[in-house]
Amino acid sequence: MSVAPVILILVVGCAATVLRRIDGRKRQALARQMAARRGFQIDTTQNTEPDLPFSLFSQGHRRRVTFRIWRDGEAACAFQYRYATGAGNLEQVHDFSCVLAPTPFSAPHLRIDPEGMLSTIGRMVGIRDIEVESPEFNALYRVRGDDERFAITLLDQQMIAWMLDRTSGRGVVHLEFSGRWMLASMRQMRFEELFGFHDWASWAIAHTPAVLPSLYPPS
């Protein structure tokens, strides 16, 4: 290869990098403006995943949090999350939108996921899910956890009715509980929708049974 094409490739590559950086700065500036208008704080830098024992944060590699938003003085935060699986040409990137919100109780580890092919395969090989008295709920969600009593208590009639309602997302959002935290996650949404997802998590916690703090007191 002659020198001229090599120089051209380098120039084009540098130009593309500069454009990506400019575009990234514009996105960050716009995100800061949106957050300010809605009364949110924002961190647009890239950060590692939270140091909490949630299944999503143990998947793949190159895990990172971006565009984290929160209200001043509140513990709940929403963010965009990404991790990769595979390597080289086979690498795949997985993008999620997440909310971490504190709960008024201390939960044993519990996952509530939309049903899918893996759930069906799991039942075929004898992996048992926790089931409630609602066949519709059992058909829509897969529940797994360390404490079946906690799962049954959490999923009372009010909570089940809400999770079957379209206002809950009805099988779109993954919920995971551990200790004093709830993680809500779903396939990545647009950044401007993240503010509503942040408030949705508080709504979800408001539907949890009032008896839980006395049965599973916060430590």
CSV table of C-alpha atoms in Angstrom, one decimal:
chain,number,residue,atom,x,y,z
A,1,MET,CA,0.0,0.0,0.0
A,2,SER,CA,1.3,3.4,-0.9
A,3,VAL,CA,1.8,6.2,1.7
A,4,ALA,CA,-1.1,8.4,0.3
A,5,PRO,CA,-3.9,5.9,0.9
A,6,VAL,CA,-2.5,5.2,4.4
A,7,ILE,CA,-2.6,8.9,5.2
A,8,LEU,CA,-6.1,9.2,3.8
A,9,ILE,CA,-7.3,6.3,6.0
A,10,LEU,CA,-5.8,7.9,9.1
A,11,VAL,CA,-7.4,11.3,8.3
A,12,VAL,CA,-10.8,9.7,7.7
A,13,GLY,CA,-10.5,7.7,10.9
A,14,CYS,CA,-9.5,10.8,12.9
A,15,ALA,CA,-12.4,12.8,11.4
A,16,ALA,CA,-14.9,10.1,12.3
A,17,THR,CA,-13.6,10.0,15.9
A,18,VAL,CA,-13.9,13.8,16.2
A,19,LEU,CA,-17.5,13.8,14.8
A,20,ARG,CA,-18.4,11.1,17.3
A,21,ARG,CA,-17.0,13.1,20.1
A,22,ILE,CA,-18.8,16.3,19.0
A,23,ASP,CA,-22.1,14.3,18.6
A,24,GLY,CA,-21.5,12.8,22.1
A,25,ARG,CA,-21.0,16.3,23.6
A,26,LYS,CA,-24.2,17.5,22.0
A,27,ARG,CA,-26.1,14.6,23.4
A,28,GLN,CA,-24.7,15.2,26.8
A,29,ALA,CA,-25.6,18.9,26.6
A,30,LEU,CA,-29.1,18.1,25.5
A,31,ALA,CA,-29.5,15.5,28.3
A,32,ARG,CA,-28.4,18.1,30.9
A,33,GLN,CA,-31.0,20.6,29.6
A,34,MET,CA,-33.7,18.0,29.7
A,35,ALA,CA,-32.8,17.0,33.3
A,36,ALA,CA,-32.7,20.6,34.5
A,37,ARG,CA,-36.1,21.3,33.1
A,38,ARG,CA,-37.6,18.3,34.9
A,39,GLY,CA,-35.8,19.1,38.2
A,40,PHE,CA,-33.3,16.2,38.0
A,41,GLN,CA,-29.6,15.9,38.6
A,42,ILE,CA,-27.6,14.1,36.0
A,43,ASP,CA,-24.2,12.4,35.5
A,44,THR,CA,-23.3,11.9,31.8
A,45,THR,CA,-20.0,10.2,32.4
A,46,GLN,CA,-19.4,6.5,32.0
A,47,ASN,CA,-19.4,4.5,35.3
A,48,THR,CA,-19.1,0.9,36.4
A,49,GLU,CA,-22.2,-1.0,37.4
A,50,PRO,CA,-23.6,-0.5,41.0
A,51,ASP,CA,-22.0,-2.8,43.6
A,52,LEU,CA,-25.2,-4.6,44.3
A,53,PRO,CA,-26.0,-8.4,44.0
A,54,PHE,CA,-28.4,-8.1,41.0
A,55,SER,CA,-28.3,-10.7,38.2
A,56,LEU,CA,-28.2,-8.0,35.4
A,57,PHE,CA,-24.9,-6.6,36.8
A,58,SER,CA,-23.1,-10.0,36.6
A,59,GLN,CA,-23.8,-10.5,32.9
A,60,GLY,CA,-21.1,-10.3,30.2
A,61,HIS,CA,-18.2,-7.9,30.2
A,62,ARG,CA,-17.5,-4.2,29.4
A,63,ARG,CA,-20.4,-3.3,31.7
A,64,ARG,CA,-21.1,0.4,32.1
A,65,VAL,CA,-23.6,2.9,33.3
A,66,THR,CA,-24.3,6.2,31.4
A,67,PHE,CA,-26.8,9.1,31.7
A,68,ARG,CA,-27.7,8.5,35.4
A,69,ILE,CA,-30.5,10.8,36.7
A,70,TRP,CA,-31.9,11.4,40.1
A,71,ARG,CA,-33.7,14.0,42.1
A,72,ASP,CA,-31.7,16.0,44.7
A,73,GLY,CA,-32.0,14.4,48.1
A,74,GLU,CA,-33.5,11.1,46.8
A,75,ALA,CA,-31.8,7.7,46.7
A,76,ALA,CA,-33.6,6.4,43.6
A,77,CYS,CA,-31.9,6.8,40.3
A,78,ALA,CA,-32.4,5.8,36.7
A,79,PHE,CA,-29.7,5.2,34.1
A,80,GLN,CA,-28.9,3.6,30.8
A,81,TYR,CA,-26.9,0.3,31.1
A,82,ARG,CA,-24.9,-1.7,28.6
A,83,TYR,CA,-22.9,-4.9,28.7
A,84,ALA,CA,-21.3,-7.0,26.0
A,85,THR,CA,-21.1,-10.8,25.3
A,86,GLY,CA,-18.8,-12.7,23.0
A,87,ALA,CA,-15.7,-11.3,21.4
A,88,GLY,CA,-14.4,-10.0,18.1
A,89,ASN,CA,-16.8,-10.3,15.3
A,90,LEU,CA,-19.1,-12.3,17.5
A,91,GLU,CA,-19.4,-9.7,20.2
A,92,GLN,CA,-23.0,-8.5,20.9
A,93,VAL,CA,-24.0,-5.4,22.9
A,94,HIS,CA,-27.0,-5.5,25.2
A,95,ASP,CA,-28.6,-2.2,26.1
A,96,PHE,CA,-31.1,-1.6,29.0
A,97,SER,CA,-32.8,1.2,30.8
A,98,CYS,CA,-32.8,0.7,34.6
A,99,VAL,CA,-34.1,2.2,37.8
A,100,LEU,CA,-32.7,1.5,41.2
A,101,ALA,CA,-35.1,2.4,44.0
A,102,PRO,CA,-35.0,1.9,47.8
A,103,THR,CA,-37.7,-0.2,49.4
A,104,PRO,CA,-39.2,0.1,52.9
A,105,PHE,CA,-38.3,-3.6,53.6
A,106,SER,CA,-35.3,-5.9,53.4
A,107,ALA,CA,-36.0,-8.4,50.7
A,108,PRO,CA,-34.5,-11.9,50.1
A,109,HIS,CA,-33.3,-12.1,46.6
A,110,LEU,CA,-36.2,-12.4,44.1
A,111,ARG,CA,-36.6,-12.0,40.4
A,112,ILE,CA,-39.8,-11.4,38.5
A,113,ASP,CA,-39.2,-11.7,34.7
A,114,PRO,CA,-41.5,-11.8,31.7
A,115,GLU,CA,-42.0,-15.4,30.5
A,116,GLY,CA,-40.1,-16.5,27.5
A,117,MET,CA,-38.5,-19.5,25.7
A,118,LEU,CA,-36.0,-20.0,28.5
A,119,SER,CA,-38.8,-20.3,31.0
A,120,THR,CA,-40.5,-23.0,29.0
A,121,ILE,CA,-37.2,-24.9,28.6
A,122,GLY,CA,-36.6,-24.6,32.3
A,123,ARG,CA,-40.0,-26.2,33.2
A,124,MET,CA,-39.3,-29.0,30.7
A,125,VAL,CA,-36.1,-29.9,32.5
A,126,GLY,CA,-37.7,-29.7,35.9
A,127,ILE,CA,-36.7,-26.2,37.1
A,128,ARG,CA,-39.6,-25.0,39.2
A,129,ASP,CA,-40.8,-21.4,39.3
A,130,ILE,CA,-42.6,-19.9,42.2
A,131,GLU,CA,-46.3,-19.7,41.3
A,132,VAL,CA,-49.2,-17.8,42.7
A,133,GLU,CA,-53.0,-18.4,42.6
A,134,SER,CA,-53.5,-16.4,39.3
A,135,PRO,CA,-53.0,-18.6,36.2
A,136,GLU,CA,-52.9,-15.4,34.1
A,137,PHE,CA,-50.0,-14.1,36.2
A,138,ASN,CA,-48.2,-17.4,36.1
A,139,ALA,CA,-48.5,-17.5,32.3
A,140,LEU,CA,-47.1,-14.0,32.0
A,141,TYR,CA,-44.3,-13.9,34.5
A,142,ARG,CA,-41.5,-16.2,35.8
A,143,VAL,CA,-40.8,-15.8,39.6
A,144,ARG,CA,-37.6,-17.1,41.1
A,145,GLY,CA,-36.2,-16.4,44.5
A,146,ASP,CA,-34.5,-17.6,47.7
A,147,ASP,CA,-37.6,-17.3,49.9
A,148,GLU,CA,-41.0,-18.5,48.6
A,149,ARG,CA,-42.8,-17.0,51.5
A,150,PHE,CA,-41.5,-13.5,50.6
A,151,ALA,CA,-42.6,-14.0,47.0
A,152,ILE,CA,-46.1,-15.1,47.9
A,153,THR,CA,-46.4,-12.2,50.4
A,154,LEU,CA,-45.2,-9.7,47.9
A,155,LEU,CA,-47.5,-10.9,45.2
A,156,ASP,CA,-50.8,-10.3,46.9
A,157,GLN,CA,-54.0,-9.6,45.0
A,158,GLN,CA,-53.3,-5.9,44.7
A,159,MET,CA,-49.8,-6.4,43.4
A,160,ILE,CA,-50.8,-9.1,41.0
A,161,ALA,CA,-53.7,-7.0,39.7
A,162,TRP,CA,-51.4,-4.1,39.1
A,163,MET,CA,-48.8,-6.2,37.3
A,164,LEU,CA,-51.5,-7.6,35.0
A,165,ASP,CA,-52.6,-4.0,34.2
A,166,ARG,CA,-51.1,-2.2,31.2
A,167,THR,CA,-50.0,0.7,33.5
A,168,SER,CA,-47.4,-1.7,35.0
A,169,GLY,CA,-45.9,-2.5,31.6
A,170,ARG,CA,-47.7,-5.9,31.7
A,171,GLY,CA,-44.7,-8.3,31.1
A,172,VAL,CA,-42.3,-5.7,29.7
A,173,VAL,CA,-40.3,-4.7,32.8
A,174,HIS,CA,-38.0,-7.1,34.8
A,175,LEU,CA,-38.2,-6.6,38.6
A,176,GLU,CA,-35.5,-7.8,41.0
A,177,PHE,CA,-35.4,-7.3,44.7
A,178,SER,CA,-32.4,-7.7,47.1
A,179,GLY,CA,-32.0,-6.2,50.5
A,180,ARG,CA,-33.2,-2.6,50.6
A,181,TRP,CA,-33.2,-2.2,46.8
A,182,MET,CA,-35.5,-2.9,43.8
A,183,LEU,CA,-34.0,-2.9,40.3
A,184,ALA,CA,-36.4,-2.4,37.4
A,185,SER,CA,-35.0,-3.0,33.9
A,186,MET,CA,-36.2,-3.2,30.4
A,187,ARG,CA,-34.8,-3.0,26.8
A,188,GLN,CA,-33.3,0.5,26.4
A,189,MET,CA,-35.8,3.3,25.9
A,190,ARG,CA,-35.1,6.8,24.6
A,191,PHE,CA,-33.3,9.1,27.1
A,192,GLU,CA,-36.3,11.5,27.4
A,193,GLU,CA,-38.5,8.5,28.5
A,194,LEU,CA,-36.1,7.7,31.4
A,195,PHE,CA,-37.6,10.4,33.6
A,196,GLY,CA,-41.0,8.7,33.5
A,197,PHE,CA,-39.4,5.3,34.1
A,198,HIS,CA,-37.7,6.8,37.2
A,199,ASP,CA,-41.1,7.8,38.6
A,200,TRP,CA,-42.7,4.5,37.5
A,201,ALA,CA,-40.4,2.6,40.0
A,202,SER,CA,-41.8,4.6,42.9
A,203,TRP,CA,-45.3,3.7,41.7
A,204,ALA,CA,-44.3,0.1,41.6
A,205,ILE,CA,-43.0,0.2,45.2
A,206,ALA,CA,-46.2,1.9,46.3
A,207,HIS,CA,-48.1,-1.2,45.1
A,208,THR,CA,-46.1,-3.6,47.3
A,209,PRO,CA,-48.0,-4.9,50.4
A,210,ALA,CA,-47.9,-2.6,53.5
A,211,VAL,CA,-47.2,-5.7,55.7
A,212,LEU,CA,-43.7,-6.3,54.2
A,213,PRO,CA,-41.8,-3.9,56.4
A,214,SER,CA,-43.0,-5.7,59.6
A,215,LEU,CA,-42.3,-9.1,58.2
A,216,TYR,CA,-39.0,-8.2,56.5
A,217,PRO,CA,-37.8,-5.2,58.5
A,218,PRO,CA,-35.2,-3.0,57.0
A,219,SER,CA,-31.8,-3.7,58.5
